[in-house]
XYZ file of C-alpha atoms in Angstrom:
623
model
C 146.346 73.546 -101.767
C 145.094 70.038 -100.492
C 145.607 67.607 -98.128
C 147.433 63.796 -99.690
C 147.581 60.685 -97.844
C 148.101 56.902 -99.415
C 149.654 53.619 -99.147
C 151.501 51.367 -101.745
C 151.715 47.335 -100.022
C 154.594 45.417 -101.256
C 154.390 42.229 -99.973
C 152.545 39.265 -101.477
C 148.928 39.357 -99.632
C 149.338 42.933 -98.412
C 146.680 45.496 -98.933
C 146.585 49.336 -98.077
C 144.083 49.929 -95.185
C 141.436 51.702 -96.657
C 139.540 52.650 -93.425
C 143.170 54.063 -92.345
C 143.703 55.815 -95.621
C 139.884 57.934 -94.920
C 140.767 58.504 -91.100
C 143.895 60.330 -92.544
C 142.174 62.531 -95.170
C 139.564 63.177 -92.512
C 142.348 64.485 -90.209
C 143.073 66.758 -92.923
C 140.246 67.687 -93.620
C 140.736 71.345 -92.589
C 143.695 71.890 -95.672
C 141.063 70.505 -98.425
C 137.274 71.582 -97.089
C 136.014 71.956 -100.625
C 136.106 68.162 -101.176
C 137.303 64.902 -101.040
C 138.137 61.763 -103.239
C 139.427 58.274 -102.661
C 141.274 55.569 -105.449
C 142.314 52.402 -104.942
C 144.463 50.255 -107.652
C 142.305 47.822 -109.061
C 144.504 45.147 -108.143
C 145.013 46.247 -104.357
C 148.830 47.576 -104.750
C 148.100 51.432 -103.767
C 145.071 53.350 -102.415
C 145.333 57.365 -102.537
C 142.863 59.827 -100.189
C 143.012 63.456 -100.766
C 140.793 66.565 -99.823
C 140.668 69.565 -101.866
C 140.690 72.996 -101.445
C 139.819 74.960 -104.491
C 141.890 77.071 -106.055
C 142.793 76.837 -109.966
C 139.437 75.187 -112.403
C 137.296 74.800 -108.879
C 135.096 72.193 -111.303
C 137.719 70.111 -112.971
C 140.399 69.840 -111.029
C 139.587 67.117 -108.934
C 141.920 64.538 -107.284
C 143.223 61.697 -107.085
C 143.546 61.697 -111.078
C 144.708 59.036 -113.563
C 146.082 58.511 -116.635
C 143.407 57.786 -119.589
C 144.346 54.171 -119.483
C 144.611 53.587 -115.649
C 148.030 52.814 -114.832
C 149.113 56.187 -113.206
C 147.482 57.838 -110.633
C 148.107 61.020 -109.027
C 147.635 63.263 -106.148
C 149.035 66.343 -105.466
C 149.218 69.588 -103.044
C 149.961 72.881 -104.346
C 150.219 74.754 -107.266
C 152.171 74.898 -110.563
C 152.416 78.259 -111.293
C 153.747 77.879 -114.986
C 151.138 75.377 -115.755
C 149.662 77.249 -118.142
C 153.025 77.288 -120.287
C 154.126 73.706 -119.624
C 150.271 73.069 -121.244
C 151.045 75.073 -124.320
C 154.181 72.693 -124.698
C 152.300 69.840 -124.172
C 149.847 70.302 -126.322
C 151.649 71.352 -129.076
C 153.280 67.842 -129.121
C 150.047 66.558 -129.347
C 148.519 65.683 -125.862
C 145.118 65.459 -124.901
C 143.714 67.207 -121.949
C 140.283 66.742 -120.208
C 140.044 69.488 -117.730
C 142.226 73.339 -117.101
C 143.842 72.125 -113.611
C 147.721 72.314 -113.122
C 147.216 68.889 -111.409
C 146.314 67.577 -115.025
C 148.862 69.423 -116.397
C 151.532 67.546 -113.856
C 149.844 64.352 -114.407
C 150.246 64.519 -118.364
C 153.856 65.829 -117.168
C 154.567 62.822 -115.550
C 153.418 59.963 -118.090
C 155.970 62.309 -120.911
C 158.832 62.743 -118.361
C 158.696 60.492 -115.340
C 159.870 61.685 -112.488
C 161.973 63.889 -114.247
C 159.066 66.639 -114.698
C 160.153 67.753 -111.098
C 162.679 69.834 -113.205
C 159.864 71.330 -115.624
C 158.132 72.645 -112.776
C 158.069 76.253 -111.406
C 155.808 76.184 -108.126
C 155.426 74.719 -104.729
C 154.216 70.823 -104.245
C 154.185 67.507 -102.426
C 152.851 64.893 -104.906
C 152.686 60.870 -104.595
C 152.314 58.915 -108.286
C 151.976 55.648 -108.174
C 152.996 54.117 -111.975
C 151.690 50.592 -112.254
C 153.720 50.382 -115.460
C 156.921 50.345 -112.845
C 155.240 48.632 -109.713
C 156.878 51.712 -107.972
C 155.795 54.711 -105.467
C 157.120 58.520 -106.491
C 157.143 61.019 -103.479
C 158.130 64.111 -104.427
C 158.734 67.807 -102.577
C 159.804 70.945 -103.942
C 162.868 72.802 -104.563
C 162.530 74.590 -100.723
C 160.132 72.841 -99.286
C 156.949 75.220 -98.943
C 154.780 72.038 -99.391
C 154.918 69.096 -96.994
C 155.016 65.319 -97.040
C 155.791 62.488 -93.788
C 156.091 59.249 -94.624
C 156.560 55.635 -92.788
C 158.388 53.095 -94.558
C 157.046 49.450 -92.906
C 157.495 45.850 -93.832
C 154.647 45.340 -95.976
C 154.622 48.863 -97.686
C 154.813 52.465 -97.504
C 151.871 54.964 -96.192
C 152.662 58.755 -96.240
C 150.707 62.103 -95.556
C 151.178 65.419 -95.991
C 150.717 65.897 -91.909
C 152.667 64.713 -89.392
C 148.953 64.238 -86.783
C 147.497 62.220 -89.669
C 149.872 59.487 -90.366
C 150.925 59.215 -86.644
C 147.226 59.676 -85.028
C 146.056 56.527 -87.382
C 149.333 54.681 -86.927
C 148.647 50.987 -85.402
C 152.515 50.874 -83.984
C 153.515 52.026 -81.098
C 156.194 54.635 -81.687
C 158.870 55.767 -79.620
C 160.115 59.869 -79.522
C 163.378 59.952 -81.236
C 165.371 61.536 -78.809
C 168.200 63.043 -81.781
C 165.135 64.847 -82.842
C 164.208 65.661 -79.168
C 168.007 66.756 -79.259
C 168.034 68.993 -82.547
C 164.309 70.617 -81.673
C 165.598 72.151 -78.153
C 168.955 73.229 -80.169
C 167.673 74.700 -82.891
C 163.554 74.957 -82.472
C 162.499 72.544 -85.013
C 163.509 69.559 -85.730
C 165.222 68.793 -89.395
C 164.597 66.788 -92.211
C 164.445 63.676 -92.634
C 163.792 63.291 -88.815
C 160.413 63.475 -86.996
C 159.852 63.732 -83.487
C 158.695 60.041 -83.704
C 161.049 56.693 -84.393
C 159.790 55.420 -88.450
C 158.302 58.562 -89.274
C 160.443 60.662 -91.998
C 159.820 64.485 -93.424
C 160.906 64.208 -97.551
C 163.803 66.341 -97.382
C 163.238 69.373 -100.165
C 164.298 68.852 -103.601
C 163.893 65.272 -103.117
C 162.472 62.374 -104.944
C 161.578 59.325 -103.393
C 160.912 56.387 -105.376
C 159.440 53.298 -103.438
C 159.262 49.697 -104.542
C 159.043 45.860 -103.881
C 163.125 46.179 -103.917
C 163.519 49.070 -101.152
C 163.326 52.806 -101.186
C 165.842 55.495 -102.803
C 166.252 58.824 -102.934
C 167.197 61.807 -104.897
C 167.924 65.033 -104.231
C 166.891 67.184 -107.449
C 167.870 70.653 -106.793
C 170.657 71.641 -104.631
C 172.020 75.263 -105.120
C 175.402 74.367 -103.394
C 176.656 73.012 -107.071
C 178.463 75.028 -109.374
C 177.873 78.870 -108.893
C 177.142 81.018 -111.379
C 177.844 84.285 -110.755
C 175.817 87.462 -111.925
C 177.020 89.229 -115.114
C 177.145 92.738 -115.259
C 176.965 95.863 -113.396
C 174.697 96.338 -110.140
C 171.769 98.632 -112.216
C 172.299 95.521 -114.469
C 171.355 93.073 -111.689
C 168.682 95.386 -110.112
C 166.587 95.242 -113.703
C 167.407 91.912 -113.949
C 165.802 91.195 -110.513
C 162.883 93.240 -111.413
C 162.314 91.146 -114.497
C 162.606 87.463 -112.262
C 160.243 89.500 -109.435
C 157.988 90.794 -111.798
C 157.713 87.382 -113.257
C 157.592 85.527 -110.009
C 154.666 87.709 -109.052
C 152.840 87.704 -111.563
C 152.554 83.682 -112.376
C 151.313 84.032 -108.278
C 148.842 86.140 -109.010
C 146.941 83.262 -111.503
C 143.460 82.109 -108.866
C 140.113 81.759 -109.476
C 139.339 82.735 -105.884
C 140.143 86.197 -103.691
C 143.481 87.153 -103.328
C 145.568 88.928 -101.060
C 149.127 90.358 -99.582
C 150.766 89.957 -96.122
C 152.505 93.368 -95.474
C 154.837 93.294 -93.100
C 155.597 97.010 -94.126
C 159.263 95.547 -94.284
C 161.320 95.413 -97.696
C 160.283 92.006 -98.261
C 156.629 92.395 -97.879
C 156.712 95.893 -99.464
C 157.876 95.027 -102.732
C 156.203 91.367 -103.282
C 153.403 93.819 -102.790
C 154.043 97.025 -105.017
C 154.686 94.879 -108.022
C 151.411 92.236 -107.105
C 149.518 96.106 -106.741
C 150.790 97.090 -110.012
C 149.531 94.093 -112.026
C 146.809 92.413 -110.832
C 143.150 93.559 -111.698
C 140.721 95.395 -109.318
C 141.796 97.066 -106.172
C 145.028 95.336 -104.249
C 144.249 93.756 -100.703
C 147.051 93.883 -97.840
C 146.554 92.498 -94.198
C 149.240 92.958 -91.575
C 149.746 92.045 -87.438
C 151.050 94.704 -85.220
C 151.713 94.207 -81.594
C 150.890 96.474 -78.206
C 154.858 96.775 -77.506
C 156.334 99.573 -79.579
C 159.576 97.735 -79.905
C 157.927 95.013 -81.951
C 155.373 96.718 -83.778
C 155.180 97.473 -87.604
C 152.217 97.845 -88.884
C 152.497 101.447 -89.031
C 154.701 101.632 -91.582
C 153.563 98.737 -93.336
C 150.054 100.875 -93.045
C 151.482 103.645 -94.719
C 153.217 101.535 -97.135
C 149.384 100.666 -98.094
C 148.539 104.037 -97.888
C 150.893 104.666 -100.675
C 150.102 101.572 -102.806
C 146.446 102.181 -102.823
C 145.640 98.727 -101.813
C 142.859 97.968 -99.080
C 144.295 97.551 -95.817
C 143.560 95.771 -92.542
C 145.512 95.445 -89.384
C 145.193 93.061 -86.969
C 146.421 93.485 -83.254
C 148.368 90.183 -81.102
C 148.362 90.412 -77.386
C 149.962 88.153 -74.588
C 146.219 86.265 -75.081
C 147.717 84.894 -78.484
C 149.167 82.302 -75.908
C 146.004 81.006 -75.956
C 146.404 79.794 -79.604
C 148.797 76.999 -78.713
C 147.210 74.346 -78.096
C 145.847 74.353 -81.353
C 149.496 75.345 -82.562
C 150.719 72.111 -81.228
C 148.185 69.880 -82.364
C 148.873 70.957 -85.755
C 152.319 70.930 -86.169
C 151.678 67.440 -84.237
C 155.747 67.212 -83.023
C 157.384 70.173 -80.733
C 158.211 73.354 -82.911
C 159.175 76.294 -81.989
C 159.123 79.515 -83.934
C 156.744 81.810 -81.481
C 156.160 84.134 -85.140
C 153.852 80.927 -85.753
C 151.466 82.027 -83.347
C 151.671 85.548 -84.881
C 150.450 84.226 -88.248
C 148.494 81.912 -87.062
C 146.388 84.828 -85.970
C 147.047 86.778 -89.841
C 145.842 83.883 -91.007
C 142.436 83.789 -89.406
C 141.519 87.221 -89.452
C 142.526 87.304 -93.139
C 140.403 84.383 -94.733
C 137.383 85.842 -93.564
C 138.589 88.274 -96.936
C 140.643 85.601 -99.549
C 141.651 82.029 -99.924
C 145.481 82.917 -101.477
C 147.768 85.872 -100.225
C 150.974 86.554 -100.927
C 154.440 86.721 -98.242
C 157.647 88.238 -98.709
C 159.447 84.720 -97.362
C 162.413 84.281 -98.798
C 164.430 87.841 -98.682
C 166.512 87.243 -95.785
C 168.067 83.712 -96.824
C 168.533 84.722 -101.077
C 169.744 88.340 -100.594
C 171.610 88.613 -96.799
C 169.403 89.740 -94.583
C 169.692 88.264 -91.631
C 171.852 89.528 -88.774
C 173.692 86.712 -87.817
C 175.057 86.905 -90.991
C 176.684 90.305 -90.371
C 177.537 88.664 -86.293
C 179.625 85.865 -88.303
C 181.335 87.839 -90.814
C 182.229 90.388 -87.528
C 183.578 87.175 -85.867
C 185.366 85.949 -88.490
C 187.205 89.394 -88.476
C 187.912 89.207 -84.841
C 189.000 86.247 -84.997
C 191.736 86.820 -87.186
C 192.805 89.508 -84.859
C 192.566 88.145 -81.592
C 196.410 86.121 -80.655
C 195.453 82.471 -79.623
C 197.217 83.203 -76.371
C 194.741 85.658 -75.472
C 191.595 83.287 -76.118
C 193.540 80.595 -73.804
C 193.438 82.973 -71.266
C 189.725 83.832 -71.258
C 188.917 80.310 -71.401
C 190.683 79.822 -67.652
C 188.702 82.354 -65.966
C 186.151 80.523 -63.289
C 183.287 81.862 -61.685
C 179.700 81.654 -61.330
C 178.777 85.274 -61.791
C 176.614 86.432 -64.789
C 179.746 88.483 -66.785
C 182.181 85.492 -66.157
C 179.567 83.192 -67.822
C 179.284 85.840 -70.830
C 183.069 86.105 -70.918
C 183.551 82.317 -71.341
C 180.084 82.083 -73.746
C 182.469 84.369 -75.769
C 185.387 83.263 -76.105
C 184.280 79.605 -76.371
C 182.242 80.648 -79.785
C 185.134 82.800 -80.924
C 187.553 79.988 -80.330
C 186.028 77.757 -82.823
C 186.845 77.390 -86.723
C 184.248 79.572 -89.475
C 181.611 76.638 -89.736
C 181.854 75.654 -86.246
C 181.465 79.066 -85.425
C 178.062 79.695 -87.347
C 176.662 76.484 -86.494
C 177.228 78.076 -82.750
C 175.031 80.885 -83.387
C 172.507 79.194 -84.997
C 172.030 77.270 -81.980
C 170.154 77.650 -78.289
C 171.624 74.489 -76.546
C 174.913 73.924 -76.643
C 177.174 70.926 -75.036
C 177.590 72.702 -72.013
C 174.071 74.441 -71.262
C 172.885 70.426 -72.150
C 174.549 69.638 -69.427
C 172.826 71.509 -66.659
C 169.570 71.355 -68.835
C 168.940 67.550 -70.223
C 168.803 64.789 -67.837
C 168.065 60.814 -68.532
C 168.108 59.372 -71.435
C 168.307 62.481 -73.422
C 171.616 63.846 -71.510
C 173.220 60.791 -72.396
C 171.933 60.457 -76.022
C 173.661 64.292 -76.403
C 176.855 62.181 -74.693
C 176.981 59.415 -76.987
C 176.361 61.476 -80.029
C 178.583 64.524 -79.323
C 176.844 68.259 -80.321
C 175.682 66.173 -82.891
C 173.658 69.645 -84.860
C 176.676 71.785 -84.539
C 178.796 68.408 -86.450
C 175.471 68.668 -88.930
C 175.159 72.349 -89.456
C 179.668 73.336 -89.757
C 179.349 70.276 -92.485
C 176.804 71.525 -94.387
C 178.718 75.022 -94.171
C 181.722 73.158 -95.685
C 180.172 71.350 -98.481
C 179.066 74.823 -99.803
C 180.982 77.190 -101.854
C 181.964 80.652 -102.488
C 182.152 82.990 -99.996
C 181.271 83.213 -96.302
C 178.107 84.972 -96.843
C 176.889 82.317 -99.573
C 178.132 79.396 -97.829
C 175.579 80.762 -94.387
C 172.784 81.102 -96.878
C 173.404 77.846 -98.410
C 172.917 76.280 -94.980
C 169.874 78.416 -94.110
C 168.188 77.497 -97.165
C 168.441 74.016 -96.791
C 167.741 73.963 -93.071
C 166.270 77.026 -90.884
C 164.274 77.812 -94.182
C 162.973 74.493 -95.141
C 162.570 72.732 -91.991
C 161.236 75.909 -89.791
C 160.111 78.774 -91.900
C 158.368 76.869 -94.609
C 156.721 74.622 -92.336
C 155.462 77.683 -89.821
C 153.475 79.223 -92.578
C 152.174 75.877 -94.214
C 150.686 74.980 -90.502
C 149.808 78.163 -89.738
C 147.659 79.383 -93.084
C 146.530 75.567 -94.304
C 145.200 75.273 -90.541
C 142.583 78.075 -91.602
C 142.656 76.738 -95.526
C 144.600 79.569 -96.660
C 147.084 79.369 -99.596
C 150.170 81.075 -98.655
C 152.725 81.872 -102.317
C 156.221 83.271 -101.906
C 157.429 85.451 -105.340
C 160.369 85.273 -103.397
C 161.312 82.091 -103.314
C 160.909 80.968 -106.499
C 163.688 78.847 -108.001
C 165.365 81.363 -110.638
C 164.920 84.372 -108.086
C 166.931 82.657 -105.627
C 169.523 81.125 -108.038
C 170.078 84.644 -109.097
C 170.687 85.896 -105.332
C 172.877 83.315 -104.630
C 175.277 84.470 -107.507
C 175.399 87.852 -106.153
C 178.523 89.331 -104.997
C 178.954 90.003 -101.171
C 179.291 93.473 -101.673
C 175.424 93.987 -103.357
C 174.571 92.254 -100.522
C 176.019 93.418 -97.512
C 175.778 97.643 -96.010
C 175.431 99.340 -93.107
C 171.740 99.340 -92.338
C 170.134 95.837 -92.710
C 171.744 94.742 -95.806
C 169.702 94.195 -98.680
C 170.690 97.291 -100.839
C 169.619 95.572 -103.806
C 166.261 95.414 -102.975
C 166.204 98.606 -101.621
C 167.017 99.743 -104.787
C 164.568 98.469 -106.775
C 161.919 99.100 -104.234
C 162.591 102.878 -104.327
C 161.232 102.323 -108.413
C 158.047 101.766 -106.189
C 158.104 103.419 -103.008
C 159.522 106.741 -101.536
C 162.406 105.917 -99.524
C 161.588 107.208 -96.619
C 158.860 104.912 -95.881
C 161.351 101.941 -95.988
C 165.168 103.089 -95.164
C 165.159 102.276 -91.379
C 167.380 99.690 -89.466
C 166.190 95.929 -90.049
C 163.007 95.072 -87.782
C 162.562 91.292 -87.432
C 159.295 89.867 -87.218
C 159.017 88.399 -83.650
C 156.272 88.150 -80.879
C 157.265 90.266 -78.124
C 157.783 86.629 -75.614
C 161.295 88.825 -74.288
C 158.598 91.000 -72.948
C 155.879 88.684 -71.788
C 158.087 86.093 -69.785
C 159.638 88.572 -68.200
C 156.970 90.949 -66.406
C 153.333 91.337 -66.835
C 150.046 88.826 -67.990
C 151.727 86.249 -69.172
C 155.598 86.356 -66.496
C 153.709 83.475 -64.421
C 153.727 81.072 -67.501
C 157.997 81.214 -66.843
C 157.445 79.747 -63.038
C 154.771 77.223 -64.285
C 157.356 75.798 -66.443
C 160.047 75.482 -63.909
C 157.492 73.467 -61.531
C 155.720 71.748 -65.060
C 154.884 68.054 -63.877
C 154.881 67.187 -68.043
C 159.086 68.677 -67.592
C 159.929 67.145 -64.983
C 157.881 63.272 -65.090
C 159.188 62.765 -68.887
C 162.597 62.257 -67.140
C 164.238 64.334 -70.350
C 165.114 67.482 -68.214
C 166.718 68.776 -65.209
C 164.386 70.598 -63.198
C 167.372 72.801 -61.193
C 168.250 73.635 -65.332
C 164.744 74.774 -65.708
C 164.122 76.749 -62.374
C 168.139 78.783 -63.542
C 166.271 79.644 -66.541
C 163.662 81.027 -65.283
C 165.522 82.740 -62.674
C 168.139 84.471 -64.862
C 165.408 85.879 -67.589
C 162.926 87.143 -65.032
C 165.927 89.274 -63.441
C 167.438 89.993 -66.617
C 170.752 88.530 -66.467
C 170.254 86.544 -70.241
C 167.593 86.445 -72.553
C 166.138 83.117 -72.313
C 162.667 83.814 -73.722
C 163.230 81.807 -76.775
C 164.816 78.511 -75.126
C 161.228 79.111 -72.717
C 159.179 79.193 -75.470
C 160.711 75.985 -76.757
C 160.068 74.220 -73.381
C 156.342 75.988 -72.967
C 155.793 74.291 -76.343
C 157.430 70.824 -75.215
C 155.073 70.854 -72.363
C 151.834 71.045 -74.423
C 152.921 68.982 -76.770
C 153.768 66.389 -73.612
C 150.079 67.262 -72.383
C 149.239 66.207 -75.883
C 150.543 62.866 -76.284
């Protein structure tokens, strides 16, 4: 895990600024604190920074690294997890290594493959190469985007980072807020690749390549799982050894460090089983951290604390409070654009508390998106029922009632999402701004950018849904995956743990788990209490079922709660009366004062459209 920046000039006379290039890595310098190291193409083409923190060969793995004869350098941020076997390969076809790092092992990748050793790779990464043989740039991310890279594509060259705050917080220009992304962060609570909150400044996409010359820039998408499906074999015991196998795999290649490692337990299914199969292989005595919460309703840690209990591993919980508020500030300067998953804050504070113990833990991201957890999944597929039963006359009819009163809004909120087609219709519940809430919300230039461009996300997300396959289900998680995971999970715990120099690894979402999951059948998939019987059932191999058949708990910060009564209620009327809401001409402040009105007395639940604007208000303080 490591912070990258770098440059690559392209015009005749250009050079990479190196005093730039060291304000960048020293931005970063809280994902690498073990070092730092600087290289600059001897004939002024391409400078690379990096800082290090120390995970696999601590004393040889140092970055940026070249090729033995000088014409490829490298640096990278991650980890390879199947280095050791893509060595062994190597090797046996007679190459040369100088040190035991996996960022070797990618570099002597890269001079056999080109930027085709993206495919060879089993892990999570950013990287930049820079192949003098070619005169060309290679940015690369992987398959689901659990590592990070920005980039600015200029005139005279190309300078990229692997934060947002370092390339823009150095930047010379003057750069404008794109307002789509303004747009798409209030809708959805993050805003999506390839957009950033500022004008010139892109996220890599995951699965992407980017390959940057003196001709222009093009991309590639590598991995995409909406291709051909490939359905799953065999009977379901079949499939539930043949997910233990990928798991136990997965797992284990995670558990490769040469520093103290960890487990987040959740004491969900997720969490529970990345962490009875870590327990059961790796050496000495299992360590498991968890986050519980003062409000009943959103507190697990006591069964993830007996799920320890059970496992034998060392456990420690940690407690969030309304005071967690406190943490955003620091929240928002690292994200360094508006984002808004409050369960950020929430591991923010995991994070802390647990690298005072180990530098790598394990998560249990991924088991909602590859094996149909979520509910809105089972809300959609309800829908989509109704739908088909309701006559069209009767959904004209709703849509004419008028009225201001809290169950005629509902009524028409209702019918409106039932009324549209299957992709329209998810993109709808994915969403917490729609056209007409924009238009009692936005104001200025941002009402009429929503004007101009349509519900521009909902257009984005009910095409993505359409260029997937297979069934309902598959098609949602398609969409997910490339989207809500990439673009908001992925980057919550990346900020969240690298912001404390923790290395976060997710078992479950490596590649061939979630190719498997994605050829399940529906039915595997889908039952009455949370979904996910097939990792129920092989979790029970591990753990009595009592301690994890209960309805599905998701892991939220109890905001419905704190906005609405309490410590923290008075944070709701600050925002309405927020001089940052109200001077950057973006918002309506009647919209915001209706918010705050109809949460506080409990006529909608607005606490996560709140959040969004309490974070677009420090992030306004901010910048």
């Amino acid at each position: 895990m490591c912070g990258i920046a770098g440059a690559v000039a392209f015009r005749d006379g250009a050079r990479p600024d190196r005093e730039r290039l060291c304000a960048m890595a020293g931005l970063m310098a809280h994902r690498g604190p073990d070092g730092e190291g600087f290289w600059a193409d001897p004939r002024g083409r391409a400078a690379f920074a990096h800082r290090r923190l120390s995970i696999i060969d601590i004393a040889g793995g140092r970055q940026p690294m070249c090729s033995d004869d000088g014409q490829i350098a490298l640096v990278f941020n991650g980890e390879i997890y199947n280095y050791r076997e893509l060595r062994r390969s190597l090797s046996d076809q007679g190459v040369r290594f100088h040190t035991v790092s996996d960022t070797e092992v990618l570099l002597r990748m890269y001079e056999r493959y080109g930027s085709e050793a993206v495919r060879y790779l089993r892990g999570m990464f950013a990287f930049a190469v820079w192949d003098g043989r070619r005169g060309e740039l290679v940015l690369a991310r992987d398959r689901v985007g659990k590592k990070p890279l920005f980039y600015a594509l200029e005139e005279d060259g190309c300078y990229f980072a692997s934060t947002l705050g370092a390339l823009r917080d150095t930047d010379p220009r003057a750069r404008r807020v794109n307002l789509g992304a303004l747009d798409a962060f209030l809708t959805l609570g993050y805003v999506p690749a390839p957009q950033s909150i500022w004008d010139g400044i892109s996220k890599l996409p995951a699965g992407t390549l980017l390959r940057v010359s003196s001709s222009g820039a093009r991309s590639l998408r590598y991995w995409a799982l909406e291709g051909a499906m490939q359905p799953f074999a065999g009977r379901f015991a079949d499939a539930v050894d043949r997910l233990e196998d990928l798991l136990t795999t997965a797992v284990t290649l995670r558990l490769r460090s040469d520093v103290p490692l960890g487990s987040f337990l959740s004491g969900g299914i997720d969490s529970s089983l990345v962490t009875a199969i870590a327990a059961r292989h790796c050496q000495g005595e299992a360590l498991t951290f968890s986050i519980g919460f003062a409000e009943a309703a959103f507190d697990e840690s006591g069964y993830a604390e007996r799920v320890a209990q059970h496992l034998g591993t060392r456990h420690r919980t940690f407690t969030g409070r309304p005071v967690m508020l406190d943490i955003l500030p620091a929240l928002v300067r690292h994200c360094a654009e508006p984002f808004g998953d409050s369960a950020a804050l929430a591991v923010w504070l995991l994070a802390r508390e647990t690298r005072k113990h180990v530098t790598v833990v394990l998560t249990g991201d991924g088991g909602d998106e590859g094996f149909g957890g979520y509910d809105w999944y089972r809300t959609a597929l309800r829908l989509k029922r109704l739908r088909s039963a309701v006559p069209t006359g009767v959904l004209r009819l709703g849509a004419t009632v008028r009225g201001e009163r809290p169950w005629v809004k509902r009524v028409k909120r209702a019918v409106g999402t039932l009324a549209l087609d299957e992709p329209e219709r998810f993109a709808a519940l994915r969403m917490y701004v729609r056209d007409e809430e924009a238009q009692t919300l936005y104001a200025g230039d941002l009402l009429q950018t929503r004007r101009d461009g349509g519900d521009g996300v909902r257009a984005w997300l009910a095409q993505l849904y359409r260029s997937g396959n297979g069934s309902a289900l598959r098609r949602m998680r398609l969409v997910d995956v490339s989207t809500y995971l990439a673009d908001c999970l992925m980057p919550k715990v990346d900020v969240a743990t690298m912001a404390h120099s923790l290395e976060a690894r997710a078992p479950l979402l490596d590649h061939e788990v979630l190719e498997f999951a994605l050829g399940l059948p529906d039915h595997w998939l889908l039952d009455g209490n949370g979904g996910k019987p097939l990792l129920k059932t092989l979790l029970a191999r591990f753990l009595p079922a009592d301690l994890f058949r209960r309805p599905k708990h998701a892991f939220s910060v109890p905001f419905q709660v704190w906005f609405a009564g309490g410590p923290t209620s008075a944070w709701g009327d600050q925002l309405a009366e927020s001089e940052s809401l109200r001077d950057c001409g973006w918002l309506n402040p009647a919209g915001l004062r209706t918010l705050v009105r109809e949460h506080r007395d409990g006529l909608r639940d607005h606490s996560q459209r709140l959040y969004n604007l309490l974070v677009l208000r420090e992030w306004l303080n901010q910048h």
